[in-house]
Amino acid sequence: MDASDVAAHWESNAEIWTIYSRAGYDKYRDALNTPAFLELLPSVAGLTGLDLGCGEGTNTRAVARLGARMTGLDIAPTFIRYARETEAQDPLGIDYVLGDGQSIDVPEASFDFVTAFMSMMDMADQRQVLMGIHRILKPGGFLQFSVLHPCFVPPTRRNIRDQNGEAVAVQVADYFDETDGRIERWLFSEIPAEERARLTPFSVPRFHRTLTSWVSMIVEAGLMIEAFGEPMASQEVALAEPVVADTRVAPIFLHIRVRKT
Ligand SMILES: C[S@@+](CC[C@H](N)C(=O)[O-])C[C@H]1O[C@@H](n2cnc3c(N)ncnc32)[C@H](O)[C@@H]1O
């Protein structure tokens, strides 16, 4: 699957994704994944950053609020339109650009850092993406990205629950199946049933890579791994947002920070 096919799928998701994520239905992102990502993020105050696969821009704005001068880049025009509309209403100095993360059109050494929240496993050629990021980072700059955890969310995954419905184990399969745009169809699980019934599920092309492949691609791009994060919901967060309680059994997300030395 090439970038134009990927773009078409995300463009078809963008409207519903924006409406429902902004309405608070992306529980994993809001309750767990983004807070943990920001906790792992080094200080970015005064730095120039690129958010790759920025979607409608919620996470780009969160990084901008930490004091960074941000550019957001995404392949789906509707996401960029929503992100720009929000920037016009509540300016944070973010420049949103429509583009492909596999061929980022900016001069070498343009950015102090790059973030990519849950977008790299959606890009077809991650080797090329990582090499491009190495090119656009200043020496000493870093990339921090989050992906579905390669080990615990490979192409086949199922929560195993006890008689009370609580997640107690995870069944995984197809770990070595490095999918090339296999379509996964789903909606944010907390959307009420009557609304779900009239929505078309998202259509997400997935490019799963094993942990070994991720590390190989990072090393080949000339980047040095400096931090891993595997967010787990606290007891408190799991009580407040029960849907994320399964991250107490095994992580769903992997955060990786790498540096251009
Ligand atoms: C799971 S969404 C995450 C959006 C946002 N980062 C967030 O955390 O809310 C993945 C995003 O990656 C974008 N994307 C996929 N392939 C891309 C590519 N080749 N270049 C740029 N963006 C891409 C999609 O359009 C989508 O906005």
mmCIF file of C-alpha atoms and ligand atoms in Angstrom:
data_model
loop_
_atom_site.group_PDB
_atom_site.id
_atom_site.type_symbol
_atom_site.label_atom_id
_atom_site.label_comp_id
_atom_site.label_asym_id
_atom_site.label_seq_id
_atom_site.Cartn_x
_atom_site.Cartn_y
_atom_site.Cartn_z
ATOM 1 C CA MET A 1 0.000 0.000 0.000
ATOM 2 C CA ASP A 2 1.418 3.426 -0.916
ATOM 3 C CA ALA A 3 1.082 6.834 0.736
ATOM 4 C CA SER A 4 -1.838 7.965 -1.459
ATOM 5 C CA ASP A 5 -3.884 4.915 -0.388
ATOM 6 C CA VAL A 6 -2.955 5.553 3.246
ATOM 7 C CA ALA A 7 -3.988 9.200 2.812
ATOM 8 C CA ALA A 8 -7.364 8.184 1.358
ATOM 9 C CA HIS A 9 -8.123 5.919 4.329
ATOM 10 C CA TRP A 10 -7.197 8.591 6.862
ATOM 11 C CA GLU A 11 -9.132 11.240 4.968
ATOM 12 C CA SER A 12 -12.212 9.014 5.221
ATOM 13 C CA ASN A 13 -11.648 8.708 9.001
ATOM 14 C CA ALA A 14 -10.803 12.331 9.713
ATOM 15 C CA GLU A 15 -14.232 13.901 10.218
ATOM 16 C CA ILE A 16 -15.631 11.318 12.659
ATOM 17 C CA TRP A 17 -12.239 10.888 14.359
ATOM 18 C CA THR A 18 -12.013 14.645 15.007
ATOM 19 C CA ILE A 19 -15.586 14.993 16.270
ATOM 20 C CA TYR A 20 -15.409 12.022 18.642
ATOM 21 C CA SER A 21 -11.838 12.489 19.877
ATOM 22 C CA ARG A 22 -12.585 16.137 20.632
ATOM 23 C CA ALA A 23 -15.739 15.010 22.452
ATOM 24 C CA GLY A 24 -13.531 12.951 24.792
ATOM 25 C CA TYR A 25 -14.020 9.434 23.382
ATOM 26 C CA ASP A 26 -10.311 8.755 22.736
ATOM 27 C CA LYS A 27 -9.998 7.643 26.371
ATOM 28 C CA TYR A 28 -6.665 5.865 26.021
ATOM 29 C CA ARG A 29 -5.114 9.003 24.511
ATOM 30 C CA ASP A 30 -6.532 11.472 27.008
ATOM 31 C CA ALA A 31 -6.390 9.442 30.247
ATOM 32 C CA LEU A 32 -3.112 7.606 29.746
ATOM 33 C CA ASN A 33 -1.115 7.798 26.548
ATOM 34 C CA THR A 34 -0.616 11.527 26.087
ATOM 35 C CA PRO A 35 0.000 12.296 29.792
ATOM 36 C CA ALA A 36 2.650 9.521 29.915
ATOM 37 C CA PHE A 37 4.217 10.747 26.657
ATOM 38 C CA LEU A 38 4.455 14.316 27.973
ATOM 39 C CA GLU A 39 5.939 13.056 31.223
ATOM 40 C CA LEU A 40 8.719 11.308 29.282
ATOM 41 C CA LEU A 41 9.309 14.335 27.026
ATOM 42 C CA PRO A 42 12.435 16.382 27.846
ATOM 43 C CA SER A 43 11.965 20.118 28.318
ATOM 44 C CA VAL A 44 10.966 21.688 24.989
ATOM 45 C CA ALA A 45 10.554 25.305 26.107
ATOM 46 C CA GLY A 46 12.012 27.591 23.453
ATOM 47 C CA LEU A 47 12.728 24.703 21.061
ATOM 48 C CA THR A 48 11.480 24.246 17.497
ATOM 49 C CA GLY A 49 9.523 21.039 16.996
ATOM 50 C CA LEU A 50 7.693 19.046 14.338
ATOM 51 C CA ASP A 51 4.703 16.842 15.214
ATOM 52 C CA LEU A 52 4.526 14.119 12.596
ATOM 53 C CA GLY A 53 1.071 12.694 11.830
ATOM 54 C CA CYS A 54 -0.479 15.427 13.965
ATOM 55 C CA GLY A 55 -4.110 14.611 13.099
ATOM 56 C CA GLU A 56 -6.466 17.363 14.283
ATOM 57 C CA GLY A 57 -3.697 18.720 16.492
ATOM 58 C CA THR A 58 -4.687 18.034 20.121
ATOM 59 C CA ASN A 59 -1.248 16.660 20.982
ATOM 60 C CA THR A 60 0.570 19.300 18.904
ATOM 61 C CA ARG A 61 -1.185 21.959 20.967
ATOM 62 C CA ALA A 62 -0.220 20.160 24.187
ATOM 63 C CA VAL A 63 3.466 20.317 23.175
ATOM 64 C CA ALA A 64 3.122 23.959 22.067
ATOM 65 C CA ARG A 65 1.700 24.788 25.514
ATOM 66 C CA LEU A 66 4.977 23.518 26.982
ATOM 67 C CA GLY A 67 6.664 26.429 25.219
ATOM 68 C CA ALA A 68 7.810 24.899 21.910
ATOM 69 C CA ARG A 69 7.377 26.530 18.484
ATOM 70 C CA MET A 70 5.516 23.774 16.659
ATOM 71 C CA THR A 71 4.802 22.663 13.117
ATOM 72 C CA GLY A 72 2.198 19.930 12.655
ATOM 73 C CA LEU A 73 2.292 17.724 9.565
ATOM 74 C CA ASP A 74 -0.381 15.279 8.441
ATOM 75 C CA ILE A 75 -1.335 13.462 5.250
ATOM 76 C CA ALA A 76 -5.126 13.964 5.587
ATOM 77 C CA PRO A 77 -6.485 17.370 4.460
ATOM 78 C CA THR A 78 -9.525 17.294 6.766
ATOM 79 C CA PHE A 79 -7.313 16.864 9.848
ATOM 80 C CA ILE A 80 -5.169 19.820 8.734
ATOM 81 C CA ARG A 81 -8.295 21.930 8.107
ATOM 82 C CA TYR A 82 -9.607 21.242 11.631
ATOM 83 C CA ALA A 83 -6.185 21.886 13.162
ATOM 84 C CA ARG A 84 -5.864 25.228 11.318
ATOM 85 C CA GLU A 85 -9.388 26.267 12.348
ATOM 86 C CA THR A 86 -8.515 25.663 16.003
ATOM 87 C CA GLU A 87 -5.244 27.562 15.589
ATOM 88 C CA ALA A 88 -7.176 30.521 14.116
ATOM 89 C CA GLN A 89 -9.596 30.524 17.084
ATOM 90 C CA ASP A 90 -6.975 30.007 19.796
ATOM 91 C CA PRO A 91 -3.507 30.817 18.421
ATOM 92 C CA LEU A 92 -0.479 28.983 19.793
ATOM 93 C CA GLY A 93 1.829 29.878 16.897
ATOM 94 C CA ILE A 94 1.493 26.424 15.287
ATOM 95 C CA ASP A 95 2.024 26.051 11.561
ATOM 96 C CA TYR A 96 0.048 23.112 10.112
ATOM 97 C CA VAL A 97 1.295 21.557 6.879
ATOM 98 C CA LEU A 98 -0.292 18.956 4.612
ATOM 99 C CA GLY A 99 2.366 16.406 3.684
ATOM 100 C CA ASP A 100 3.742 12.895 3.772
ATOM 101 C CA GLY A 101 5.981 11.900 6.704
ATOM 102 C CA GLN A 102 7.964 9.739 4.280
ATOM 103 C CA SER A 103 9.203 12.760 2.296
ATOM 104 C CA ILE A 104 9.314 15.743 4.627
ATOM 105 C CA ASP A 105 10.039 18.769 2.508
ATOM 106 C CA VAL A 106 12.124 20.980 4.816
ATOM 107 C CA PRO A 107 15.861 21.841 4.827
ATOM 108 C CA GLU A 108 18.331 19.662 6.700
ATOM 109 C CA ALA A 109 18.683 20.355 10.469
ATOM 110 C CA SER A 110 15.462 22.403 10.692
ATOM 111 C CA PHE A 111 14.151 21.087 14.034
ATOM 112 C CA ASP A 112 15.389 20.650 17.600
ATOM 113 C CA PHE A 113 12.965 17.779 18.080
ATOM 114 C CA VAL A 114 10.267 15.696 16.419
ATOM 115 C CA THR A 115 7.246 14.075 18.074
ATOM 116 C CA ALA A 116 5.019 11.420 16.516
ATOM 117 C CA PHE A 117 2.023 10.405 18.613
ATOM 118 C CA MET A 118 0.609 7.059 17.439
ATOM 119 C CA SER A 119 1.358 7.726 13.781
ATOM 120 C CA MET A 120 4.566 5.855 12.876
ATOM 121 C CA MET A 121 2.883 2.424 12.770
ATOM 122 C CA ASP A 122 0.487 3.980 10.246
ATOM 123 C CA MET A 123 3.259 4.960 7.818
ATOM 124 C CA ALA A 124 4.209 2.435 5.167
ATOM 125 C CA ASP A 125 7.959 2.904 5.038
ATOM 126 C CA GLN A 126 9.154 3.609 8.562
ATOM 127 C CA ARG A 127 12.795 3.148 7.541
ATOM 128 C CA GLN A 128 12.453 6.110 5.176
ATOM 129 C CA VAL A 129 10.553 8.114 7.820
ATOM 130 C CA LEU A 130 13.329 7.589 10.388
ATOM 131 C CA MET A 131 16.052 8.489 7.880
ATOM 132 C CA GLY A 132 14.118 11.636 6.970
ATOM 133 C CA ILE A 133 13.782 12.564 10.647
ATOM 134 C CA HIS A 134 17.533 12.112 11.098
ATOM 135 C CA ARG A 135 18.069 14.540 8.192
ATOM 136 C CA ILE A 136 15.764 17.273 9.504
ATOM 137 C CA LEU A 137 16.934 17.082 13.142
ATOM 138 C CA LYS A 138 19.704 19.365 14.328
ATOM 139 C CA PRO A 139 22.717 17.527 15.780
ATOM 140 C CA GLY A 140 21.789 16.609 19.363
ATOM 141 C CA GLY A 141 18.084 16.792 18.529
ATOM 142 C CA PHE A 142 15.634 14.071 19.485
ATOM 143 C CA LEU A 143 12.617 12.163 18.208
ATOM 144 C CA GLN A 144 10.049 10.860 20.681
ATOM 145 C CA PHE A 145 7.293 8.648 19.278
ATOM 146 C CA SER A 146 4.531 6.353 20.474
ATOM 147 C CA VAL A 147 3.206 3.260 18.697
ATOM 148 C CA LEU A 148 0.926 0.367 19.515
ATOM 149 C CA HIS A 149 3.152 -1.911 21.556
ATOM 150 C CA PRO A 150 4.693 -4.330 19.019
ATOM 151 C CA CYS A 151 4.764 -7.195 21.542
ATOM 152 C CA PHE A 152 1.357 -6.858 23.166
ATOM 153 C CA VAL A 153 -0.672 -5.394 20.266
ATOM 154 C CA PRO A 154 0.514 -7.320 17.208
ATOM 155 C CA PRO A 155 -2.034 -7.878 14.405
ATOM 156 C CA THR A 156 -4.053 -10.296 16.588
ATOM 157 C CA ARG A 157 -4.840 -9.446 20.211
ATOM 158 C CA ARG A 158 -7.646 -10.326 22.609
ATOM 159 C CA ASN A 159 -8.269 -9.369 26.212
ATOM 160 C CA ILE A 160 -9.086 -12.306 28.467
ATOM 161 C CA ARG A 161 -11.567 -11.268 31.159
ATOM 162 C CA ASP A 162 -12.783 -12.869 34.393
ATOM 163 C CA GLN A 163 -16.421 -13.453 35.331
ATOM 164 C CA ASN A 164 -16.692 -9.786 36.417
ATOM 165 C CA GLY A 165 -15.494 -8.541 33.033
ATOM 166 C CA GLU A 166 -12.100 -7.473 34.353
ATOM 167 C CA ALA A 167 -9.099 -7.925 32.069
ATOM 168 C CA VAL A 168 -6.799 -10.533 33.602
ATOM 169 C CA ALA A 169 -4.626 -11.623 30.670
ATOM 170 C CA VAL A 170 -3.900 -10.902 27.023
ATOM 171 C CA GLN A 171 -3.781 -13.352 24.130
ATOM 172 C CA VAL A 172 -1.551 -12.313 21.223
ATOM 173 C CA ALA A 173 -0.743 -13.873 17.870
ATOM 174 C CA ASP A 174 0.785 -13.040 14.477
ATOM 175 C CA TYR A 175 3.660 -11.129 16.090
ATOM 176 C CA PHE A 176 5.972 -11.907 13.150
ATOM 177 C CA ASP A 177 3.395 -10.891 10.535
ATOM 178 C CA GLU A 178 4.746 -7.495 9.423
ATOM 179 C CA THR A 179 1.553 -6.235 7.824
ATOM 180 C CA ASP A 180 1.666 -3.938 4.828
ATOM 181 C CA GLY A 181 -1.401 -1.786 5.230
ATOM 182 C CA ARG A 182 -3.750 -4.439 6.578
ATOM 183 C CA ILE A 183 -6.993 -2.616 7.307
ATOM 184 C CA GLU A 184 -8.198 -2.584 10.898
ATOM 185 C CA ARG A 185 -11.799 -1.446 11.415
ATOM 186 C CA TRP A 186 -12.903 -0.060 14.770
ATOM 187 C CA LEU A 187 -14.427 2.913 16.580
ATOM 188 C CA PHE A 188 -13.567 4.456 19.943
ATOM 189 C CA SER A 189 -15.005 1.797 22.226
ATOM 190 C CA GLU A 190 -16.813 4.209 24.568
ATOM 191 C CA ILE A 191 -19.060 5.688 21.866
ATOM 192 C CA PRO A 192 -22.614 4.726 22.907
ATOM 193 C CA ALA A 193 -24.105 1.757 21.017
ATOM 194 C CA GLU A 194 -26.917 3.747 19.372
ATOM 195 C CA GLU A 195 -24.395 6.230 17.947
ATOM 196 C CA ARG A 196 -21.996 3.478 16.879
ATOM 197 C CA ALA A 197 -24.806 1.868 14.896
ATOM 198 C CA ARG A 198 -25.012 4.817 12.533
ATOM 199 C CA LEU A 199 -21.245 5.435 12.182
ATOM 200 C CA THR A 200 -18.909 3.879 9.641
ATOM 201 C CA PRO A 201 -15.988 2.321 11.528
ATOM 202 C CA PHE A 202 -12.535 3.833 11.005
ATOM 203 C CA SER A 203 -10.491 2.182 8.323
ATOM 204 C CA VAL A 204 -6.884 2.152 9.542
ATOM 205 C CA PRO A 205 -4.056 0.718 7.411
ATOM 206 C CA ARG A 206 -1.596 -0.859 9.834
ATOM 207 C CA PHE A 207 2.102 -1.444 9.258
ATOM 208 C CA HIS A 208 3.052 -3.627 12.234
ATOM 209 C CA ARG A 209 6.766 -4.144 12.865
ATOM 210 C CA THR A 210 8.422 -6.405 15.434
ATOM 211 C CA LEU A 211 10.476 -4.850 18.198
ATOM 212 C CA THR A 212 13.602 -6.117 16.439
ATOM 213 C CA SER A 213 12.592 -4.297 13.246
ATOM 214 C CA TRP A 214 11.962 -1.043 15.110
ATOM 215 C CA VAL A 215 15.370 -1.192 16.773
ATOM 216 C CA SER A 216 17.101 -2.104 13.473
ATOM 217 C CA MET A 217 15.447 0.770 11.616
ATOM 218 C CA ILE A 218 16.345 3.240 14.378
ATOM 219 C CA VAL A 219 19.985 2.130 14.420
ATOM 220 C CA GLU A 220 20.230 2.114 10.596
ATOM 221 C CA ALA A 221 18.937 5.700 10.538
ATOM 222 C CA GLY A 222 21.843 6.712 12.780
ATOM 223 C CA LEU A 223 19.686 7.470 15.826
ATOM 224 C CA MET A 224 20.540 6.405 19.371
ATOM 225 C CA ILE A 225 17.883 4.994 21.695
ATOM 226 C CA GLU A 226 17.813 6.829 25.019
ATOM 227 C CA ALA A 227 14.431 6.067 26.617
ATOM 228 C CA PHE A 228 11.539 3.610 26.506
ATOM 229 C CA GLY A 229 8.153 4.078 28.160
ATOM 230 C CA GLU A 230 5.330 1.541 28.611
ATOM 231 C CA PRO A 231 2.438 3.468 30.177
ATOM 232 C CA MET A 232 0.372 1.645 32.761
ATOM 233 C CA ALA A 233 -2.809 3.169 34.186
ATOM 234 C CA SER A 234 -2.606 3.879 37.895
ATOM 235 C CA GLN A 235 -5.281 2.304 40.083
ATOM 236 C CA GLU A 236 -6.876 5.747 40.316
ATOM 237 C CA VAL A 237 -6.956 6.314 36.533
ATOM 238 C CA ALA A 238 -8.272 2.776 35.943
ATOM 239 C CA LEU A 239 -11.113 3.424 38.381
ATOM 240 C CA ALA A 240 -11.964 6.746 36.735
ATOM 241 C CA GLU A 241 -11.697 5.358 33.163
ATOM 242 C CA PRO A 242 -12.259 1.563 33.370
ATOM 243 C CA VAL A 243 -11.592 1.109 29.647
ATOM 244 C CA VAL A 244 -7.857 1.730 30.220
ATOM 245 C CA ALA A 245 -7.628 -0.804 33.081
ATOM 246 C CA ASP A 246 -6.324 -3.435 30.633
ATOM 247 C CA THR A 247 -3.009 -1.551 30.497
ATOM 248 C CA ARG A 248 -2.438 -2.823 34.052
ATOM 249 C CA VAL A 249 -2.218 -6.368 32.628
ATOM 250 C CA ALA A 250 0.206 -5.554 29.782
ATOM 251 C CA PRO A 251 1.121 -2.333 28.003
ATOM 252 C CA ILE A 252 -0.795 -1.257 24.901
ATOM 253 C CA PHE A 253 1.570 1.562 23.966
ATOM 254 C CA LEU A 254 5.318 1.813 23.555
ATOM 255 C CA HIS A 255 7.095 5.175 23.783
ATOM 256 C CA ILE A 256 10.576 5.486 22.324
ATOM 257 C CA ARG A 257 12.939 8.448 22.482
ATOM 258 C CA VAL A 258 15.960 8.482 20.191
ATOM 259 C CA ARG A 259 18.641 11.097 19.594
ATOM 260 C CA LYS A 260 20.770 12.306 16.687
ATOM 261 C CA THR A 261 24.219 12.285 18.223
HETATM 262 C C1 LIG B 1 -3.756 7.348 15.027
HETATM 263 S S1 LIG B 1 -3.756 8.915 14.216
HETATM 264 C C2 LIG B 1 -2.939 9.901 15.445
HETATM 265 C C3 LIG B 1 -3.229 11.367 15.297
HETATM 266 C C4 LIG B 1 -2.599 12.254 16.366
HETATM 267 N N1 LIG B 1 -1.150 12.186 16.353
HETATM 268 C C5 LIG B 1 -3.132 11.919 17.737
HETATM 269 O O1 LIG B 1 -2.368 11.374 18.559
HETATM 270 O O2 LIG B 1 -4.295 12.220 18.025
HETATM 271 C C6 LIG B 1 -2.490 8.678 12.979
HETATM 272 C C7 LIG B 1 -2.234 9.910 12.108
HETATM 273 O O3 LIG B 1 -1.153 9.661 11.215
HETATM 274 C C8 LIG B 1 -1.437 10.297 9.997
HETATM 275 N N2 LIG B 1 -0.617 9.676 8.951
HETATM 276 C C9 LIG B 1 -0.668 8.406 8.479
HETATM 277 N N3 LIG B 1 0.248 8.224 7.522
HETATM 278 C C10 LIG B 1 0.913 9.403 7.389
HETATM 279 C C11 LIG B 1 1.989 9.849 6.564
HETATM 280 N N4 LIG B 1 2.567 9.034 5.683
HETATM 281 N N5 LIG B 1 2.411 11.121 6.703
HETATM 282 C C12 LIG B 1 1.833 11.957 7.595
HETATM 283 N N6 LIG B 1 0.806 11.609 8.395
HETATM 284 C C13 LIG B 1 0.363 10.343 8.291
HETATM 285 C C14 LIG B 1 -2.936 10.080 9.827
HETATM 286 O O4 LIG B 1 -3.525 10.946 8.886
HETATM 287 C C15 LIG B 1 -3.420 10.320 11.250
HETATM 288 O O5 LIG B 1 -3.708 11.661 11.477
#
